[in-house]
Structures are given as C-alpha cells and as structure tokens.
Amino acid sequence: MPRPYIIYGWHLSYFTGKAMCYLRYRQTPFVQKPVDMLTLMWRIKNKTGAAVMPVLVTPQGEWINDTSLIIDHIETQATGPSVHPPTPVQRFASNLMEAWGDEWWVPMAMHTRWTYPENFALFEREAGDALLPWWPRIAKKQAVKVVAKTLRGMLPAVGVRPAQLSLMDTWMAEMLDLLDRHFAEHRFLFGDRPMLGDFGLVGAMYGHLGRDPWPARELVAPRPHLRAWIQRMSEPEHAQRPAGSQGLLPHDQIAPTLLPVFQAITREFLPLLEGILAQVQTECSHWPDGKPLPRRLADVAVPMGQGQFKRAALPYSLWMAQRTLDVFREMNASDQAQVRQWLVELGGERLLALDLPRLIIHGVRVAFDKPASCVTAA
Ligand SMILES: N[C@@H](CCC(=O)N[C@@H](CS)C(=O)NCC(=O)O)C(=O)O
C-alpha cells in the first residue's frame, strides 16, 4: 500500500476547503492533520517560507503549499477524469473561475466571518483544539486570540472596511442569486462534473459561507441550489454523475446562466488585475529578480456592482492570472480564436492583453522570474 498524502489544514480555512473538496473528488488517499501551533509557525514556515495552510505532504516527503500547485501535482499523478475541460472555452473559463474564486472572494469570506460575532464560537473551538490539542481551554483561548488578531489585522487590507460593507452585502446577494439560479439547472459550473473552476469557487463557499453560522443561515440556506452544490462539492458521493449523463455541456458551451457571472468577472476582476499590474510594473524596473515582492502594495479601486471597491493590490493575484493566460498560450491557433471570441462577446478581450512580467511563487508571495520578464509600462 503506498503511503497516503497528508494535508495540513483546518476545515475553517478557505483554501483548505478547496483542497479537501478536490482531493476527495479525485479519490486521492489522504489523511487530514489539523495544524497545531508548532506545525504552523515552525514546520510549515520552514518548509514553505510562510505560515500558511493548506500544505500537502506527498508520500515522497515533498511539501507543497499552494492549492493550485497541489491540484497541478495530483492531476499529474491521479487516474480518472481530469478536472480540466478538454475543450478550449470551457477550459479557459474554468481557470479564470479558479482565479476569481481564489482572489476576488477573499474579502467577502473575511467579511461574513469577522463581522458577525455569532461565528466566533465555532472559530474559537475548532481553531483552539487544532492549535493546542492537549492544552487546557484557557490556553487554547489565548492561542486563538493571537491567530484571530492576525486575521482581523488583515481585514482593512483585503477591503473589509466599515464604509464598504453594505456594498459587499449587495454585491454578494446578487451574485449568490445568480449562482443559485445556475445550480438550479446544472449540477456544476460546466455541466455534470466539477472542474477546476468549481474547486476555486468552493473555497469561499465551504469553510466560510457554508459553515460559519451567520452566512450559512442568512446567505446559503435561502439559496437551496447553491447549498446543494456546496454539498456535492464537499461530499464526492453526491458528485457522481447521474446515469446517462454526458459530463460537461456539449459543444464547448458555457451555460447562459453563467453569462452574468462572467460579465461581472470581466467588469470587476479584470480591472483589479490591471490595477495590480500597473503597480507591479512600477516595481519591475528596480526590484531584484527572485526577491519576493511585498505581499501587498497600495490600494486599487475597482467596480463592484453599482459601486467602487478599494483593497490593497496583491501581486500574487497576477500569478493566478498568469496561470490562466498560460492555458491560452498553450492552445493552438484555432482554440485561441474561440477563446478570444468568447472574451470579445463578454467585453473581456483585454484579459489577453495583460502584459504580465513572468512571476514565480514564494510561499504566499511572488517574485520576478528573470530580467527579461520585466515589461515596461506603455
Ligand atoms: N493561494 C494560496 C492561499 C493560501 C492562504 O491564503 N491560506 C490562508 C488560510 S485559508 C492562510 O493561511 N493565511 C495566512 C496568511 O495569509 O498569512 C493557496 O491557494 O493555497
């Protein structure tokens, strides 16, 4: 029997939820180990350069700390149907959806967790038991305080600011309605099987919106089709295809119910990427190659629904965009033409024109790959 993978992470964690839903769906043998204080602050930090979760430890002893890299790794090893659609538009859309789920939804998930005190008891209990499993409750409480303080300290940077909360609430209500409508007609984003994009989106939906008491009751329960999708994503036995199902939508089709979602992505997420890029390009001319950029740069202001939303620019988000654009670059000319046409119809062709310097990942940060990668802003 080969040794199983180990995943270090908490159920509470956005990205651990994404990784666990994926590993379960892929039927990858793994054991989940809760992250205690020593593992988070010492072992994981030593191995990956950041106190972050989840981390996958392979049977060969390699530590992999980013969910996208974790999925890449398993995709090369696992048998069975891949989570990448075989046709160009669905494939590109699935990657774009992963980037959006990973990056755009973080403020929403942080807001719904940390704005409502009724969520704190669950966090305190689960995080406390994980951090200091054998310690008395009083010590657990102290440890949780430290972690909660760190996470709360990130709120303003990710955009969770008092003046922006109602904008986020309105945006979320509309977006969750759109998703609920989509899942009323389709089991997953692109048909009857979950794809990479589903796993990107489930990050915010599983650990935060679907499990924290306030959003689970106020946002998810009233949307039964969305709730059923979260359940299918987290319990793979529910993901089994119905008999006779074809899998993905035919003819590389994107469901019309996703059209307003992708329109929002091009109207809101694309300007976020462009705003981050403008700042990163300024750094590019003088920043040493290979040295990680700061985790956050200055604020970017982008459209959100009817309003404008500000959050700090995360250079890391461009690494996710780079992955999506790499998928496009690897396609043949006719596939590229189909993707371009789809983006033109969405009003998002500018995505293909993003002049990204080549980035490499370092823990939770990114660095410029080599001098030639620096593109000077026009
Ligand atoms: N892009 C990374 C993000 C991982 C991440 O941000 N994890 C959160 C928990 S859900 C974390 O550990 N945050 C601590 C930090 O950002 O310093 C991934 O896909 O794994």
Short mmCIF file of C-alpha atoms and ligand atoms in Angstrom, two decimals:
data_model
loop_
_atom_site.label_atom_id
_atom_site.label_comp_id
_atom_site.label_asym_id
_atom_site.label_seq_id
_atom_site.Cartn_x
_atom_site.Cartn_y
_atom_site.Cartn_z
CA MET A 1 0.00 0.00 0.00
CA PRO A 2 1.53 3.38 -0.95
CA ARG A 3 1.74 5.94 1.85
CA PRO A 4 -1.16 8.40 1.77
CA TYR A 5 -0.78 12.11 1.21
CA ILE A 6 -1.00 14.32 4.28
CA ILE A 7 -2.94 17.55 4.14
CA TYR A 8 -2.27 20.02 6.92
CA GLY A 9 -5.22 22.37 7.29
CA TRP A 10 -8.34 23.35 9.18
CA HIS A 11 -11.91 22.88 7.99
CA LEU A 12 -12.36 26.54 8.81
CA SER A 13 -9.83 27.60 6.23
CA TYR A 14 -10.90 28.88 2.81
CA PHE A 15 -8.11 27.22 0.90
CA THR A 16 -8.08 24.02 2.93
CA GLY A 17 -11.74 23.57 1.96
CA LYS A 18 -10.80 23.95 -1.69
CA ALA A 19 -8.00 21.38 -1.41
CA MET A 20 -10.03 18.86 0.58
CA CYS A 21 -13.04 19.00 -1.76
CA TYR A 22 -10.65 18.40 -4.65
CA LEU A 23 -8.74 15.52 -3.00
CA ARG A 24 -11.98 13.79 -2.04
CA TYR A 25 -13.41 14.15 -5.53
CA ARG A 26 -10.19 12.80 -7.05
CA GLN A 27 -10.32 9.89 -4.59
CA THR A 28 -6.76 10.62 -3.57
CA PRO A 29 -5.83 8.69 -0.42
CA PHE A 30 -5.02 11.34 2.16
CA VAL A 31 -5.08 11.98 5.86
CA GLN A 32 -6.04 15.37 7.14
CA LYS A 33 -3.94 16.61 10.03
CA PRO A 34 -5.07 19.66 11.92
CA VAL A 35 -2.40 22.32 12.05
CA ASP A 36 -1.11 22.88 15.57
CA MET A 37 0.86 25.91 16.65
CA LEU A 38 4.24 24.24 16.23
CA THR A 39 3.38 22.93 12.77
CA LEU A 40 2.07 26.30 11.58
CA MET A 41 4.76 28.54 12.98
CA TRP A 42 7.75 26.27 12.62
CA ARG A 43 7.39 23.20 10.39
CA ILE A 44 5.27 24.75 7.65
CA LYS A 45 7.16 28.03 7.78
CA ASN A 46 10.48 26.22 7.49
CA LYS A 47 9.35 24.05 4.61
CA THR A 48 7.42 26.62 2.57
CA GLY A 49 8.61 30.04 3.71
CA ALA A 50 5.20 31.06 5.08
CA ALA A 51 2.90 30.23 7.98
CA VAL A 52 0.08 29.19 5.72
CA MET A 53 -2.44 26.43 5.11
CA PRO A 54 -3.17 24.12 3.50
CA VAL A 55 0.05 22.26 2.84
CA LEU A 56 0.19 18.90 1.11
CA VAL A 57 2.97 16.49 2.02
CA THR A 58 3.48 13.92 -0.71
CA PRO A 59 4.38 10.28 0.01
CA GLN A 60 7.89 11.24 -1.18
CA GLY A 61 8.11 13.91 1.52
CA GLU A 62 7.68 17.00 -0.66
CA TRP A 63 5.80 19.91 0.98
CA ILE A 64 3.53 21.82 -1.43
CA ASN A 65 1.85 24.95 -0.15
CA ASP A 66 -0.43 26.42 -2.76
CA THR A 67 -3.77 24.87 -3.67
CA SER A 68 -3.19 25.48 -7.38
CA LEU A 69 0.16 23.68 -7.19
CA ILE A 70 -1.44 20.95 -5.08
CA ILE A 71 -4.06 20.41 -7.79
CA ASP A 72 -1.39 20.51 -10.53
CA HIS A 73 0.58 17.86 -8.67
CA ILE A 74 -2.35 15.50 -8.16
CA GLU A 75 -3.55 15.97 -11.75
CA THR A 76 -0.24 14.59 -12.99
CA GLN A 77 -0.49 11.57 -10.65
CA ALA A 78 -4.16 10.64 -10.42
CA THR A 79 -6.06 8.41 -12.77
CA GLY A 80 -9.66 9.04 -13.77
CA PRO A 81 -11.18 12.06 -15.46
CA SER A 82 -9.21 15.26 -15.12
CA VAL A 83 -10.67 18.47 -13.68
CA HIS A 84 -9.65 20.35 -16.81
CA PRO A 85 -12.27 20.52 -19.54
CA PRO A 86 -10.94 19.16 -22.83
CA THR A 87 -12.41 21.96 -24.96
CA PRO A 88 -10.88 25.45 -25.15
CA VAL A 89 -13.55 27.86 -23.94
CA GLN A 90 -14.64 25.71 -21.02
CA ARG A 91 -11.02 25.09 -20.11
CA PHE A 92 -10.08 28.74 -20.14
CA ALA A 93 -13.29 29.71 -18.32
CA SER A 94 -12.62 27.09 -15.67
CA ASN A 95 -9.14 28.50 -14.99
CA LEU A 96 -10.48 32.04 -14.91
CA MET A 97 -13.12 30.93 -12.46
CA GLU A 98 -10.42 29.40 -10.24
CA ALA A 99 -8.53 32.70 -10.20
CA TRP A 100 -11.73 34.63 -9.41
CA GLY A 101 -12.81 32.19 -6.70
CA ASP A 102 -9.37 32.31 -5.09
CA GLU A 103 -8.74 36.04 -5.29
CA TRP A 104 -11.97 38.04 -5.66
CA TRP A 105 -13.99 36.26 -2.99
CA VAL A 106 -11.50 36.64 -0.12
CA PRO A 107 -12.97 39.97 1.14
CA MET A 108 -16.50 38.52 1.06
CA ALA A 109 -15.46 35.45 3.03
CA MET A 110 -13.49 37.51 5.56
CA HIS A 111 -16.42 39.92 5.96
CA THR A 112 -19.02 37.23 6.54
CA ARG A 113 -16.76 35.57 9.13
CA TRP A 114 -15.43 38.50 11.11
CA THR A 115 -18.33 40.98 11.03
CA TYR A 116 -20.74 38.70 12.88
CA PRO A 117 -19.82 37.69 16.46
CA GLU A 118 -22.05 34.64 16.35
CA ASN A 119 -19.39 32.99 14.15
CA PHE A 120 -16.63 33.38 16.70
CA ALA A 121 -17.58 30.47 18.98
CA LEU A 122 -17.06 27.92 16.20
CA PHE A 123 -13.75 29.52 15.24
CA GLU A 124 -12.61 29.61 18.84
CA ARG A 125 -13.48 25.97 19.44
CA GLU A 126 -12.07 24.48 16.24
CA ALA A 127 -9.00 26.67 15.97
CA GLY A 128 -8.24 26.24 19.68
CA ASP A 129 -8.50 22.44 19.51
CA ALA A 130 -6.27 22.41 16.44
CA LEU A 131 -3.62 24.81 17.69
CA LEU A 132 -3.07 23.34 21.15
CA PRO A 133 -4.78 19.93 21.13
CA TRP A 134 -3.64 18.74 24.58
CA TRP A 135 -3.81 22.01 26.43
CA PRO A 136 -6.47 23.36 28.79
CA ARG A 137 -9.26 25.51 27.35
CA ILE A 138 -7.77 28.69 28.78
CA ALA A 139 -4.52 28.20 26.86
CA LYS A 140 -6.45 27.37 23.69
CA LYS A 141 -8.38 30.61 24.06
CA GLN A 142 -5.16 32.59 24.31
CA ALA A 143 -3.70 30.90 21.22
CA VAL A 144 -6.89 31.59 19.24
CA LYS A 145 -6.74 35.23 20.30
CA VAL A 146 -3.33 35.59 18.68
CA VAL A 147 -4.43 33.96 15.41
CA ALA A 148 -7.74 35.85 15.33
CA LYS A 149 -5.89 39.11 15.91
CA THR A 150 -3.59 38.39 12.95
CA LEU A 151 -6.54 37.56 10.70
CA ARG A 152 -8.53 40.59 11.85
CA GLY A 153 -5.47 42.71 11.20
CA MET A 154 -5.73 41.72 7.53
CA LEU A 155 -9.33 42.93 7.16
CA PRO A 156 -8.70 46.55 6.09
CA ALA A 157 -6.08 45.48 3.55
CA VAL A 158 -8.39 42.99 1.86
CA GLY A 159 -11.10 45.64 1.71
CA VAL A 160 -13.25 44.75 4.71
CA ARG A 161 -13.70 48.36 5.83
CA PRO A 162 -16.83 49.78 7.51
CA ALA A 163 -17.64 52.06 4.57
CA GLN A 164 -17.59 49.13 2.12
CA LEU A 165 -19.64 46.53 3.98
CA SER A 166 -23.03 47.38 2.54
CA LEU A 167 -21.60 47.45 -0.98
CA MET A 168 -20.22 43.96 -0.40
CA ASP A 169 -23.56 42.78 1.02
CA THR A 170 -25.48 44.00 -2.01
CA TRP A 171 -22.93 42.55 -4.41
CA MET A 172 -22.92 39.19 -2.65
CA ALA A 173 -26.71 38.90 -2.54
CA GLU A 174 -26.89 39.46 -6.30
CA MET A 175 -24.01 37.15 -7.11
CA LEU A 176 -25.27 34.36 -4.87
CA ASP A 177 -28.68 34.65 -6.55
CA LEU A 178 -27.02 34.25 -9.94
CA LEU A 179 -25.13 31.19 -8.76
CA ASP A 180 -28.27 29.72 -7.19
CA ARG A 181 -30.08 30.14 -10.50
CA HIS A 182 -27.22 28.44 -12.31
CA PHE A 183 -27.12 25.49 -9.93
CA ALA A 184 -30.90 25.10 -10.24
CA GLU A 185 -30.21 24.00 -13.81
CA HIS A 186 -26.72 22.49 -13.66
CA ARG A 187 -25.05 20.25 -11.13
CA PHE A 188 -21.70 22.02 -11.52
CA LEU A 189 -20.36 25.10 -13.30
CA PHE A 190 -19.73 23.45 -16.64
CA GLY A 191 -22.12 20.52 -16.54
CA ASP A 192 -22.39 17.30 -14.59
CA ARG A 193 -18.80 17.10 -13.29
CA PRO A 194 -16.86 19.52 -11.12
CA MET A 195 -13.98 21.26 -12.88
CA LEU A 196 -11.08 23.35 -11.59
CA GLY A 197 -13.34 26.42 -11.53
CA ASP A 198 -15.76 24.68 -9.17
CA PHE A 199 -12.89 23.99 -6.77
CA GLY A 200 -11.79 27.63 -6.93
CA LEU A 201 -15.28 28.82 -6.12
CA VAL A 202 -15.88 26.35 -3.33
CA GLY A 203 -13.04 27.85 -1.24
CA ALA A 204 -15.18 30.76 -0.08
CA MET A 205 -18.37 28.69 -0.09
CA TYR A 206 -17.33 25.71 2.02
CA GLY A 207 -15.30 26.84 5.04
CA HIS A 208 -16.67 30.35 5.30
CA LEU A 209 -20.11 30.97 3.76
CA GLY A 210 -21.33 27.40 4.06
CA ARG A 211 -20.07 26.59 7.57
CA ASP A 212 -19.96 29.80 9.61
CA PRO A 213 -23.35 30.06 11.32
CA TRP A 214 -24.30 33.59 10.18
CA PRO A 215 -23.70 33.27 6.44
CA ALA A 216 -24.85 29.64 6.39
CA ARG A 217 -28.22 30.75 7.72
CA GLU A 218 -28.57 34.16 6.07
CA LEU A 219 -26.88 33.67 2.72
CA VAL A 220 -26.69 29.99 1.85
CA ALA A 221 -29.82 28.40 3.38
CA PRO A 222 -32.18 30.69 1.43
CA ARG A 223 -30.48 29.52 -1.79
CA PRO A 224 -31.12 25.78 -1.85
CA HIS A 225 -29.46 25.07 -5.21
CA LEU A 226 -26.26 26.79 -4.14
CA ARG A 227 -26.39 24.87 -0.87
CA ALA A 228 -26.86 21.58 -2.73
CA TRP A 229 -23.84 22.37 -4.92
CA ILE A 230 -21.69 23.03 -1.84
CA GLN A 231 -22.80 19.67 -0.51
CA ARG A 232 -21.99 17.92 -3.79
CA MET A 233 -18.58 19.58 -3.77
CA SER A 234 -17.74 18.55 -0.23
CA GLU A 235 -19.15 15.03 -0.34
CA PRO A 236 -17.98 13.41 -3.53
CA GLU A 237 -20.51 10.61 -3.38
CA HIS A 238 -23.00 13.34 -4.28
CA ALA A 239 -20.80 14.31 -7.21
CA GLN A 240 -21.35 11.02 -9.02
CA ARG A 241 -22.78 11.63 -12.43
CA PRO A 242 -26.40 10.65 -12.99
CA ALA A 243 -26.76 7.62 -15.27
CA GLY A 244 -26.63 8.60 -18.92
CA SER A 245 -25.07 11.97 -18.24
CA GLN A 246 -22.61 13.33 -20.77
CA GLY A 247 -20.39 15.08 -18.27
CA LEU A 248 -19.79 18.60 -19.50
CA LEU A 249 -22.11 20.75 -21.58
CA PRO A 250 -21.80 19.86 -25.27
CA HIS A 251 -20.13 21.96 -27.97
CA ASP A 252 -17.82 23.73 -25.52
CA GLN A 253 -20.84 25.68 -24.35
CA ILE A 254 -20.84 27.96 -21.30
CA ALA A 255 -24.29 27.86 -19.71
CA PRO A 256 -26.27 31.08 -20.33
CA THR A 257 -26.87 31.21 -16.57
CA LEU A 258 -23.13 31.87 -16.13
CA LEU A 259 -23.09 34.74 -18.60
CA PRO A 260 -23.84 37.44 -15.95
CA VAL A 261 -21.21 35.89 -13.68
CA PHE A 262 -18.50 36.06 -16.34
CA GLN A 263 -19.66 39.57 -17.27
CA ALA A 264 -19.10 40.58 -13.65
CA ILE A 265 -15.68 38.93 -13.74
CA THR A 266 -14.64 40.97 -16.76
CA ARG A 267 -16.19 44.19 -15.42
CA GLU A 268 -14.73 43.90 -11.90
CA PHE A 269 -11.95 41.31 -11.60
CA LEU A 270 -10.16 42.33 -14.79
CA PRO A 271 -9.72 45.95 -13.57
CA LEU A 272 -8.39 44.53 -10.30
CA LEU A 273 -5.74 42.59 -12.22
CA GLU A 274 -4.95 45.65 -14.35
CA GLY A 275 -4.62 47.85 -11.26
CA ILE A 276 -2.26 45.38 -9.59
CA LEU A 277 -0.25 45.06 -12.78
CA ALA A 278 0.24 48.82 -13.05
CA GLN A 279 1.82 48.83 -9.58
CA VAL A 280 3.89 45.71 -10.18
CA GLN A 281 5.25 47.15 -13.43
CA THR A 282 6.47 50.18 -11.49
CA GLU A 283 8.42 47.88 -9.18
CA CYS A 284 9.69 45.76 -12.02
CA SER A 285 12.43 48.09 -13.26
CA HIS A 286 14.27 48.20 -9.95
CA TRP A 287 13.16 45.14 -7.96
CA PRO A 288 15.79 42.36 -7.81
CA ASP A 289 14.80 39.20 -9.69
CA GLY A 290 13.97 36.31 -7.45
CA LYS A 291 13.37 38.51 -4.40
CA PRO A 292 9.75 38.21 -3.28
CA LEU A 293 7.68 41.34 -3.77
CA PRO A 294 5.84 42.71 -0.75
CA ARG A 295 2.70 40.73 -0.05
CA ARG A 296 0.60 43.87 -0.52
CA LEU A 297 1.09 47.10 -2.43
CA ALA A 298 -1.06 50.24 -2.42
CA ASP A 299 -4.85 50.31 -2.81
CA VAL A 300 -6.60 49.58 -6.08
CA ALA A 301 -10.11 50.93 -6.73
CA VAL A 302 -12.33 48.74 -8.89
CA PRO A 303 -16.01 48.50 -9.80
CA MET A 304 -18.14 46.27 -7.59
CA GLY A 305 -21.77 46.09 -8.64
CA GLN A 306 -23.05 49.67 -8.71
CA GLY A 307 -20.23 50.97 -6.54
CA GLN A 308 -16.48 51.20 -6.23
CA PHE A 309 -14.42 48.92 -4.00
CA LYS A 310 -10.93 49.50 -2.67
CA ARG A 311 -8.49 46.90 -1.50
CA ALA A 312 -4.73 46.51 -1.37
CA ALA A 313 -3.09 45.16 -4.52
CA LEU A 314 -1.79 41.60 -4.08
CA PRO A 315 0.94 40.81 -6.63
CA TYR A 316 0.12 37.15 -6.02
CA SER A 317 -3.20 37.62 -7.87
CA LEU A 318 -1.17 38.17 -11.05
CA TRP A 319 0.39 34.75 -10.62
CA MET A 320 -3.14 33.31 -10.78
CA ALA A 321 -3.81 35.40 -13.90
CA GLN A 322 -0.54 34.11 -15.38
CA ARG A 323 -1.78 30.54 -14.94
CA THR A 324 -4.96 31.37 -16.81
CA LEU A 325 -3.07 33.08 -19.61
CA ASP A 326 -0.62 30.17 -19.83
CA VAL A 327 -3.57 27.93 -20.61
CA PHE A 328 -4.40 30.25 -23.52
CA ARG A 329 -0.78 30.36 -24.72
CA GLU A 330 -0.55 26.60 -24.84
CA MET A 331 -3.58 26.33 -27.15
CA ASN A 332 -3.41 26.02 -30.92
CA ALA A 333 -4.47 28.98 -33.06
CA SER A 334 -7.99 27.75 -33.70
CA ASP A 335 -8.67 27.11 -29.99
CA GLN A 336 -7.21 30.51 -29.15
CA ALA A 337 -9.55 32.12 -31.67
CA GLN A 338 -12.54 30.52 -29.96
CA VAL A 339 -11.44 31.73 -26.54
CA ARG A 340 -10.78 35.21 -27.90
CA GLN A 341 -14.22 35.31 -29.49
CA TRP A 342 -15.83 34.28 -26.21
CA LEU A 343 -13.96 37.04 -24.38
CA VAL A 344 -14.88 39.60 -27.04
CA GLU A 345 -18.55 38.74 -26.54
CA LEU A 346 -18.10 39.19 -22.80
CA GLY A 347 -16.31 42.51 -23.23
CA GLY A 348 -13.19 40.99 -21.67
CA GLU A 349 -10.71 40.69 -24.53
CA ARG A 350 -8.34 42.96 -22.55
CA LEU A 351 -7.60 39.97 -20.36
CA LEU A 352 -5.48 38.54 -23.17
CA ALA A 353 -3.56 41.79 -23.46
CA LEU A 354 -2.35 41.79 -19.85
CA ASP A 355 1.39 42.27 -20.20
CA LEU A 356 2.45 40.26 -17.19
CA PRO A 357 6.10 40.02 -16.18
CA ARG A 358 6.92 36.36 -15.60
CA LEU A 359 6.33 35.57 -11.93
CA ILE A 360 7.39 32.73 -9.69
CA ILE A 361 5.78 31.81 -6.40
CA HIS A 362 7.49 32.04 -2.98
CA GLY A 363 5.29 30.89 -0.10
CA VAL A 364 2.37 33.29 -0.29
CA ARG A 365 4.32 35.88 -2.27
CA VAL A 366 5.67 36.14 -5.80
CA ALA A 367 8.93 37.28 -7.37
CA PHE A 368 10.06 38.30 -10.87
CA ASP A 369 11.46 35.34 -12.68
CA LYS A 370 14.25 36.86 -14.73
CA PRO A 371 15.32 40.27 -16.05
CA ALA A 372 13.81 39.69 -19.47
CA SER A 373 10.43 39.27 -17.84
CA CYS A 374 10.20 42.92 -16.91
CA VAL A 375 7.79 44.66 -19.26
CA THR A 376 7.94 48.43 -19.06
CA ALA A 377 4.57 50.09 -18.80
CA ALA A 378 3.45 51.69 -22.05
N1 LIG B 1 -3.09 31.00 -2.70
C1 LIG B 1 -2.90 30.18 -1.54
C2 LIG B 1 -3.56 30.87 -0.36
C3 LIG B 1 -3.44 30.18 0.97
C4 LIG B 1 -4.00 31.03 2.09
O1 LIG B 1 -4.10 32.28 1.97
N2 LIG B 1 -4.35 30.37 3.19
C5 LIG B 1 -4.86 31.09 4.35
C6 LIG B 1 -5.81 30.21 5.12
S1 LIG B 1 -7.27 29.91 4.21
C7 LIG B 1 -3.70 31.39 5.26
O2 LIG B 1 -3.01 30.50 5.70
N3 LIG B 1 -3.48 32.65 5.52
C8 LIG B 1 -2.39 33.09 6.33
C9 LIG B 1 -1.70 34.21 5.64
O3 LIG B 1 -2.18 34.63 4.59
O4 LIG B 1 -0.66 34.67 6.14
C10 LIG B 1 -3.47 28.79 -1.82
O5 LIG B 1 -4.12 28.60 -2.85
O6 LIG B 1 -3.18 27.86 -1.07
#
